[in-house]
C-alpha positions as protocol buffer text, in pm:
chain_id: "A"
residue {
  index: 1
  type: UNK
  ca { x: 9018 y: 10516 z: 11121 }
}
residue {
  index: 2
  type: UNK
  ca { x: 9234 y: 10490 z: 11420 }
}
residue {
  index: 3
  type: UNK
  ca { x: 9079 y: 10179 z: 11549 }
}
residue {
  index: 4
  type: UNK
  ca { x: 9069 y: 10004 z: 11260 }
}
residue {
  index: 5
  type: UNK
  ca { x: 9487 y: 10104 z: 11231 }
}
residue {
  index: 6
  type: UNK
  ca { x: 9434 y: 9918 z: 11600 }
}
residue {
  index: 7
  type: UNK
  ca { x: 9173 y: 9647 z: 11561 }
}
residue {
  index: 8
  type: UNK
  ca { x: 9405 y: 9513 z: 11177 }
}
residue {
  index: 9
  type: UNK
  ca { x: 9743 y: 9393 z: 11412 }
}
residue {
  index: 10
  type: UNK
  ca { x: 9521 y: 9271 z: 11677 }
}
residue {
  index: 11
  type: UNK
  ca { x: 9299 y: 9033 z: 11408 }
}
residue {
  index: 12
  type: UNK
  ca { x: 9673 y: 8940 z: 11214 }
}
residue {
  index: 13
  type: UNK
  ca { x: 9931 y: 8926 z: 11551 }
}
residue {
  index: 14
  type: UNK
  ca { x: 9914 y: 8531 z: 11537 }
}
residue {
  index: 15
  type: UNK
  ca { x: 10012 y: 8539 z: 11164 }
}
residue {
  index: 16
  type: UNK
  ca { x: 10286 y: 8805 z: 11190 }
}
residue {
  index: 17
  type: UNK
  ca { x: 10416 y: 8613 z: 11537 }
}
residue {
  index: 18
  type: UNK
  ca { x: 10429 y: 8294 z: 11376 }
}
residue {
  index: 19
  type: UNK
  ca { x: 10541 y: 8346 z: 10990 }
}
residue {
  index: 20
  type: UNK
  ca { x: 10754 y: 8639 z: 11025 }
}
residue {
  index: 21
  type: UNK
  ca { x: 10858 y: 8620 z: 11350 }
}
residue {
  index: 22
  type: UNK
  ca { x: 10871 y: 8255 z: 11365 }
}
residue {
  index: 23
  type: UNK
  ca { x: 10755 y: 8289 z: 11773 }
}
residue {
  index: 24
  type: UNK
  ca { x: 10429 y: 8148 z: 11786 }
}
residue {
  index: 25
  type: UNK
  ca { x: 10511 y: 8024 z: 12136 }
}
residue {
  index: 26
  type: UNK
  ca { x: 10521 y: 8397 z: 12230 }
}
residue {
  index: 27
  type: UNK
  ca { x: 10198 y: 8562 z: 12075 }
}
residue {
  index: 28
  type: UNK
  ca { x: 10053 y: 8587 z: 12469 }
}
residue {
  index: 29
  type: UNK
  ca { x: 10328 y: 8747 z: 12616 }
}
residue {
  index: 30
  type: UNK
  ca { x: 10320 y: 8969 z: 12302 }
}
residue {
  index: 31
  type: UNK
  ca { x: 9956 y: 9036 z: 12352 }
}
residue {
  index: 32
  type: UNK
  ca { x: 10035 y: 9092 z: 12738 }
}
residue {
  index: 33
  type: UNK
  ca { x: 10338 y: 9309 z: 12684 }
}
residue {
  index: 34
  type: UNK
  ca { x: 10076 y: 9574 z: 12391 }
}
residue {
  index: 35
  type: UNK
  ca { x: 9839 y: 9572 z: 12730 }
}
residue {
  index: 36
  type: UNK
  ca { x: 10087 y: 9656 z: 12984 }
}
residue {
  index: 37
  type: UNK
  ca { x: 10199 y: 9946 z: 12840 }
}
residue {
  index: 38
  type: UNK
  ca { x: 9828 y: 10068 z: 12742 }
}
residue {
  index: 39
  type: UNK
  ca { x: 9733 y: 10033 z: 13104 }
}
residue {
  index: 40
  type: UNK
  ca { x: 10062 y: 10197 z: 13229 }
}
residue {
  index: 41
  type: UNK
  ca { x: 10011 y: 10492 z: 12984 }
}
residue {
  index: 42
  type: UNK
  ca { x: 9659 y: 10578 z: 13060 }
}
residue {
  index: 43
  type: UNK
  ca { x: 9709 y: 10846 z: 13329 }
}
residue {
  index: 44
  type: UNK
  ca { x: 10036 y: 11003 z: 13143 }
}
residue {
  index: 45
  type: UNK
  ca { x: 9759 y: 11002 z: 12820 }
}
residue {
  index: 46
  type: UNK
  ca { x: 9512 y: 11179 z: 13019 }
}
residue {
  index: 47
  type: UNK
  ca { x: 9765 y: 11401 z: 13220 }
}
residue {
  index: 48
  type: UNK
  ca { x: 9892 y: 11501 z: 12875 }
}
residue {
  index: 49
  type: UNK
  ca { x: 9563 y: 11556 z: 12733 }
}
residue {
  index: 50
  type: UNK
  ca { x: 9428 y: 11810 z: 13011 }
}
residue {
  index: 51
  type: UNK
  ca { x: 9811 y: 11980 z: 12952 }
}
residue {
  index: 52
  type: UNK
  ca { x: 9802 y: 12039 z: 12588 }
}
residue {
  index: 53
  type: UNK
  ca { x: 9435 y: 11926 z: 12498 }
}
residue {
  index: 54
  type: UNK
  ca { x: 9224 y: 11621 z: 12382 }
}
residue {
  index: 55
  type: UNK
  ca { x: 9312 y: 11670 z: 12008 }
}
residue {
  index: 56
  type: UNK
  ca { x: 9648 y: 11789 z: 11989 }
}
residue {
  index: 57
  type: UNK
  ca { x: 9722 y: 11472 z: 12245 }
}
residue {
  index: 58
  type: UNK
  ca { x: 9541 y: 11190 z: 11988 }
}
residue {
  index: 59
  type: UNK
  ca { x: 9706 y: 11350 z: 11700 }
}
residue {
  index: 60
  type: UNK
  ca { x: 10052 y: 11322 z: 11865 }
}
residue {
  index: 61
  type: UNK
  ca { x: 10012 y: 10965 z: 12004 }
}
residue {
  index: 62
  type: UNK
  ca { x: 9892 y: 10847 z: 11645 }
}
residue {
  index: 63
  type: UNK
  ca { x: 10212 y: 10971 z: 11474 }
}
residue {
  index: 64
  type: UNK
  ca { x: 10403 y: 10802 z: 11782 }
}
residue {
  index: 65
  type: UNK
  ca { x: 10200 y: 10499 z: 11664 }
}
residue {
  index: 66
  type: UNK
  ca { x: 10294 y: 10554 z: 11298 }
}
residue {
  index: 67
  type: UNK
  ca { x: 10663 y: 10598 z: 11370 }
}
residue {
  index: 68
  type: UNK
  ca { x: 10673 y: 10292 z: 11641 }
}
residue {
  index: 69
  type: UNK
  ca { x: 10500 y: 10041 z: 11428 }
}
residue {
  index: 70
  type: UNK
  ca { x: 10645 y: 10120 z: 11129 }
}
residue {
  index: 71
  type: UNK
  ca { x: 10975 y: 9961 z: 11246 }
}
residue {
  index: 72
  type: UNK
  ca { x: 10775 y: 9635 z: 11290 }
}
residue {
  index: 73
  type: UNK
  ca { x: 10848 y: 9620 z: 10865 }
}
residue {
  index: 74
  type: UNK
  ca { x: 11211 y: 9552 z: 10964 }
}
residue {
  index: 75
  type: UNK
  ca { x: 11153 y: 9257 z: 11148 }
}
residue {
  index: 76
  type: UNK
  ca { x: 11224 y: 8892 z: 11113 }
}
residue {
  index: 77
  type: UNK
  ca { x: 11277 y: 8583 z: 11267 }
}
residue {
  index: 78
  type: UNK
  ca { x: 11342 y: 8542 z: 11610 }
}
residue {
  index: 79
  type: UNK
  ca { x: 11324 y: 8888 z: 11656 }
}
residue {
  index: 80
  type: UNK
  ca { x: 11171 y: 8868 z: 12016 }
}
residue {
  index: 81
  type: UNK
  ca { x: 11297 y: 9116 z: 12219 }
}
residue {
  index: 82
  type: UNK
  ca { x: 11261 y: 9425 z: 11925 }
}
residue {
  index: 83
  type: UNK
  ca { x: 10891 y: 9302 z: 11898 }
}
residue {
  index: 84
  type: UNK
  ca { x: 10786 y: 9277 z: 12292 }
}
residue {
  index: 85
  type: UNK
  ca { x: 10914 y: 9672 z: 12270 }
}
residue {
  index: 86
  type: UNK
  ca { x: 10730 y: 9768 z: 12018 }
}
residue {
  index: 87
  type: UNK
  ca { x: 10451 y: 9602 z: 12141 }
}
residue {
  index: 88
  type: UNK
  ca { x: 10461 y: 9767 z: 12458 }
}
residue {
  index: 89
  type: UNK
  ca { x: 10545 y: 10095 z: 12265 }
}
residue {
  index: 90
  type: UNK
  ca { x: 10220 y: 10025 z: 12057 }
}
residue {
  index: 91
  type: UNK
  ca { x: 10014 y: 9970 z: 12343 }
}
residue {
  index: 92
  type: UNK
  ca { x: 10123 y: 10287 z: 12528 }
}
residue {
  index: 93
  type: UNK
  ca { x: 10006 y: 10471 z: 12211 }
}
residue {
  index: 94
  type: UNK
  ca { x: 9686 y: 10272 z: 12213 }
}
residue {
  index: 95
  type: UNK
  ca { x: 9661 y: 10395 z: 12557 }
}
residue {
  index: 96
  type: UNK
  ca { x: 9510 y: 10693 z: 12402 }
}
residue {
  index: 97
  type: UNK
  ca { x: 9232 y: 10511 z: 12223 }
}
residue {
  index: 98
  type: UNK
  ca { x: 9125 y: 10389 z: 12551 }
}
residue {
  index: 99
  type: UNK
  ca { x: 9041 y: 10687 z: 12715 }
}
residue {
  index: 100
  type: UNK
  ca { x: 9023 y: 11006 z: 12449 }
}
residue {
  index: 101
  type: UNK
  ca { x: 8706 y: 10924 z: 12325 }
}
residue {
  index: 102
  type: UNK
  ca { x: 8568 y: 10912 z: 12570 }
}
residue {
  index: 103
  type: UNK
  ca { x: 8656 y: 11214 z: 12740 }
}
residue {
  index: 104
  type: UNK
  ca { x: 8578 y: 11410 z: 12389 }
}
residue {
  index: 105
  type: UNK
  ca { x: 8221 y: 11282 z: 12401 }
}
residue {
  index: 106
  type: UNK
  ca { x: 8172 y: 11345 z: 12772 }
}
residue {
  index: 107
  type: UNK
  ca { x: 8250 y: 11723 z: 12714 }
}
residue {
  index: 108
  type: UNK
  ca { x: 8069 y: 11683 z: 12406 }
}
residue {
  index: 109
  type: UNK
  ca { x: 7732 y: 11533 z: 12552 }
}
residue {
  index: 110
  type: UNK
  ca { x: 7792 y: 11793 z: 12828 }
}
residue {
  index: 111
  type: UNK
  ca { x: 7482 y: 12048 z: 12725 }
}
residue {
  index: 112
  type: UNK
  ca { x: 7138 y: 12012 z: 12819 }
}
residue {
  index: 113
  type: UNK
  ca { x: 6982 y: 11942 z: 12444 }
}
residue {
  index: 114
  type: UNK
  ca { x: 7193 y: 11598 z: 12478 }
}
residue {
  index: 115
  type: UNK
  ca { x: 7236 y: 11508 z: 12852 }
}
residue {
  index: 116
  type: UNK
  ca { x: 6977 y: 11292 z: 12870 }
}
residue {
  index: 117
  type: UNK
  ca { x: 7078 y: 11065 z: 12578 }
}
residue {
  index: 118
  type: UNK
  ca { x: 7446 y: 11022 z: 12690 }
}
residue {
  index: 119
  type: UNK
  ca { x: 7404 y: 10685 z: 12744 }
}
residue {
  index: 120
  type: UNK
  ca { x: 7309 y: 10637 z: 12395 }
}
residue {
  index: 121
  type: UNK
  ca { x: 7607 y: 10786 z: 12283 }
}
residue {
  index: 122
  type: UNK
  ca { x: 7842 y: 10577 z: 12499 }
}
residue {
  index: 123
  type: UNK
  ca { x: 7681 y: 10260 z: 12354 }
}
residue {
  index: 124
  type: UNK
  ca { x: 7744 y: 10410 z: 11985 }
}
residue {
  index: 125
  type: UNK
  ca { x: 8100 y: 10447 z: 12103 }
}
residue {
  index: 126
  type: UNK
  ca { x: 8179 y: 10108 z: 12192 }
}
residue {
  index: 127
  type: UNK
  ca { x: 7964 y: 10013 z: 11892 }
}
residue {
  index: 128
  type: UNK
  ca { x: 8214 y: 10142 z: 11685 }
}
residue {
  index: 129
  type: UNK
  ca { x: 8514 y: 9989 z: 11806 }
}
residue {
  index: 130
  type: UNK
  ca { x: 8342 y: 9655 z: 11762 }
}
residue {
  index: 131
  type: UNK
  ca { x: 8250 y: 9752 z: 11448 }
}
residue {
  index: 132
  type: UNK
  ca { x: 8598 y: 9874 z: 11376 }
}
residue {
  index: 133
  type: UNK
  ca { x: 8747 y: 9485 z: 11483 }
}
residue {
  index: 134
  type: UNK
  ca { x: 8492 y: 9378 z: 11228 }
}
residue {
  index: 135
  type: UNK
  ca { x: 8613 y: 9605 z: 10965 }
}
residue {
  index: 136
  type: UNK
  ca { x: 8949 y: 9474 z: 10998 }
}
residue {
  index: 137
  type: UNK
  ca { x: 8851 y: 9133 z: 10975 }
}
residue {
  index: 138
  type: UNK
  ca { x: 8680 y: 9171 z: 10655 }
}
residue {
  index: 139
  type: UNK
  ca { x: 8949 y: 9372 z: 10485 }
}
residue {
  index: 140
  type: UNK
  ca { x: 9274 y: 9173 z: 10623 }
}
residue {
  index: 141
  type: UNK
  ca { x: 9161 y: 8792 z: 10635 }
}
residue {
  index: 142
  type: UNK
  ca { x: 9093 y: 8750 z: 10292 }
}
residue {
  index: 143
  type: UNK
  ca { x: 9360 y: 8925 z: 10207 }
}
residue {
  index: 144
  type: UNK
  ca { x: 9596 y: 8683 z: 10419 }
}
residue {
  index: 145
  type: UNK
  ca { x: 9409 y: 8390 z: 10318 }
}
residue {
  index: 146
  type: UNK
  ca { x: 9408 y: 8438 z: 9981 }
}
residue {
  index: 147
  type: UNK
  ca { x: 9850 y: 8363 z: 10024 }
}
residue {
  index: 148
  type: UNK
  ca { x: 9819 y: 8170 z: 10284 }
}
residue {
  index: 149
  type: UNK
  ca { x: 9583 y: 7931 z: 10025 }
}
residue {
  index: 150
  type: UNK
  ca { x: 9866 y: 7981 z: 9797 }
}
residue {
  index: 151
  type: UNK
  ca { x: 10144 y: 7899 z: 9953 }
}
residue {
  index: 152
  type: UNK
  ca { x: 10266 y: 8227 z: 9832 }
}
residue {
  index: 153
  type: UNK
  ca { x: 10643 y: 8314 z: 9782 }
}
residue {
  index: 154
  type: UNK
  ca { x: 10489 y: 8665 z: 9860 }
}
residue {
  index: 155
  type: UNK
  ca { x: 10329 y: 8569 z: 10218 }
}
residue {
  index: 156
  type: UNK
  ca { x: 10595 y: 8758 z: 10426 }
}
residue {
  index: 157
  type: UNK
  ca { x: 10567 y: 9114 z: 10231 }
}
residue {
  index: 158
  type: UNK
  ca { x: 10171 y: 9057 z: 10217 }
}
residue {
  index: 159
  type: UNK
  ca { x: 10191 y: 8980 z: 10601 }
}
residue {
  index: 160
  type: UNK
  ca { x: 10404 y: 9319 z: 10634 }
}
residue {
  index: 161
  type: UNK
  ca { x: 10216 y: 9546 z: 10423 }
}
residue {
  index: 162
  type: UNK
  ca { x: 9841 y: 9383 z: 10623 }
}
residue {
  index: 163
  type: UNK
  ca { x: 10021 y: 9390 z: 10974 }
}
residue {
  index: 164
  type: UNK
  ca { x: 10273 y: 9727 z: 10926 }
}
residue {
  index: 165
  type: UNK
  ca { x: 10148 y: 9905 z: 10640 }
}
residue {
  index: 166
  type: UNK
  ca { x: 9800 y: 9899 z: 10670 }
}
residue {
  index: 167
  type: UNK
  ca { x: 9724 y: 10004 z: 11020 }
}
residue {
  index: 168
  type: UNK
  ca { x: 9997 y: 10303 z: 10972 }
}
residue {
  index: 169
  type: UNK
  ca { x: 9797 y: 10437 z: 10648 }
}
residue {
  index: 170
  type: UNK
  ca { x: 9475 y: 10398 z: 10908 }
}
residue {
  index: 171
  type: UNK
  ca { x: 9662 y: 10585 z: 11216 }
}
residue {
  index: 172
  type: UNK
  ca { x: 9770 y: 10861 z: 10903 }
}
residue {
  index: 173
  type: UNK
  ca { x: 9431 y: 10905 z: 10805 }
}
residue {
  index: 174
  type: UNK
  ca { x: 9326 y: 10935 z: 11145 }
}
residue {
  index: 175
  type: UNK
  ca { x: 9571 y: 11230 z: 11211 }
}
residue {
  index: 176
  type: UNK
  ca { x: 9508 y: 11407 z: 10952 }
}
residue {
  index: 177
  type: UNK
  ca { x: 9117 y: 11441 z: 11031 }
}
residue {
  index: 178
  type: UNK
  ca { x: 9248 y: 11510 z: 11385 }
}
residue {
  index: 179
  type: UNK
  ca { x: 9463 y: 11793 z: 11236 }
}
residue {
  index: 180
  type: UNK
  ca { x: 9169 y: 11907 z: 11026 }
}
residue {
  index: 181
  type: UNK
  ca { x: 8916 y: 11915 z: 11325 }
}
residue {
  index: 182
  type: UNK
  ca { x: 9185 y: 12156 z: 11512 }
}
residue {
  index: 183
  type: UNK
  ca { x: 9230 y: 12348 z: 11248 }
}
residue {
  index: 184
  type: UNK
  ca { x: 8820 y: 12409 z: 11184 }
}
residue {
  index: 185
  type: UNK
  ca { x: 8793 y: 12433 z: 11595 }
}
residue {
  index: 186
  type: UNK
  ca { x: 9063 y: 12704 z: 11600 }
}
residue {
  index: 187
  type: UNK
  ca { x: 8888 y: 12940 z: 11373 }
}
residue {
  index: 188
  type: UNK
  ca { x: 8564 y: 13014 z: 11510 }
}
């Protein structure tokens, strides 16, 4: 669920940049800007996570995700500098995408019945965030297109709910199995 909250504003940034925004000149330097602050955030993401643990870490960066990109909703033209934060405010959240999933299936393939397979289960990882970018292809294209066919009076709150909404209700969903999972680990 989280990386189809992800993979949703990655497939729609172009459209948001250049119909509510009205910055298409500026989509790579948004693009750069969600990257730099993944990359910068990776070793406070794992630091954090072997502090407080793998779990409660993901479930706290997706509500920071929530909160941050929610205030993409309130955005409109020209609106450069608000956007390159919260696309570097994004990305440091995303950060923990990068690397907890990984680090929960390490220590999960860490027993002898599924050693030998772990490379298996890496591939099946990255499968799925592929999978996830195809995911949000499917549900938010035709969704767009279908207004942007239109000429729709409605493209800019369609464009909000696809590239706002959307990926917060994914990032929700996503905490709240994270929060369920705890809960389930802490009472054995």
């Amino acid at each position: 669920l989280s990386a189809v909250g992800s993979a949703i504003p990655a497939v729609t940034l172009v459209f948001f940049s250049r119909y509510i925004l009205d910055t298409a000149d500026y989509t790579g330097l948004y693009i750069f800007v969600y990257f730099l602050g993944a990359i910068l955030f990776i070793p406070f993401i794992k630091k954090l996570a072997l502090n407080i643990g793998i779990i409660e870490t993901w479930g706290i960066t997706l509500i920071f995700c929530i909160v941050i990109f929610a205030f993409a909703l309130f955005l409109g033209k020209g609106d450069i500098v608000s956007f390159l934060v919260i696309s570097f405010l994004a990305g440091a959240g995303f950060a923990s995408e990068l690397i907890l999933p990984s680090i929960l299936l390490a220590k999960w393939i860490d027993c002898d019945k599924r050693r030998n397979l772990g490379n298996g289960y890496y591939a099946i990882l990255a499968f799925l965030g592929k999978f996830c970018f195809a995911l949000a292809t499917i549900i938010a294209l035709p969704l767009l297109n279908s207004q942007l066919n239109n000429s729709s009076e409605h493209l800019e709150i369609t464009l909000k709910i696809i590239y706002c909404a959307m990926p917060c209700v994914a990032k929700l969903g996503a905490a709240i199995v994270l929060f369920i999972w705890y809960k389930a680990k802490n009472k054995v």
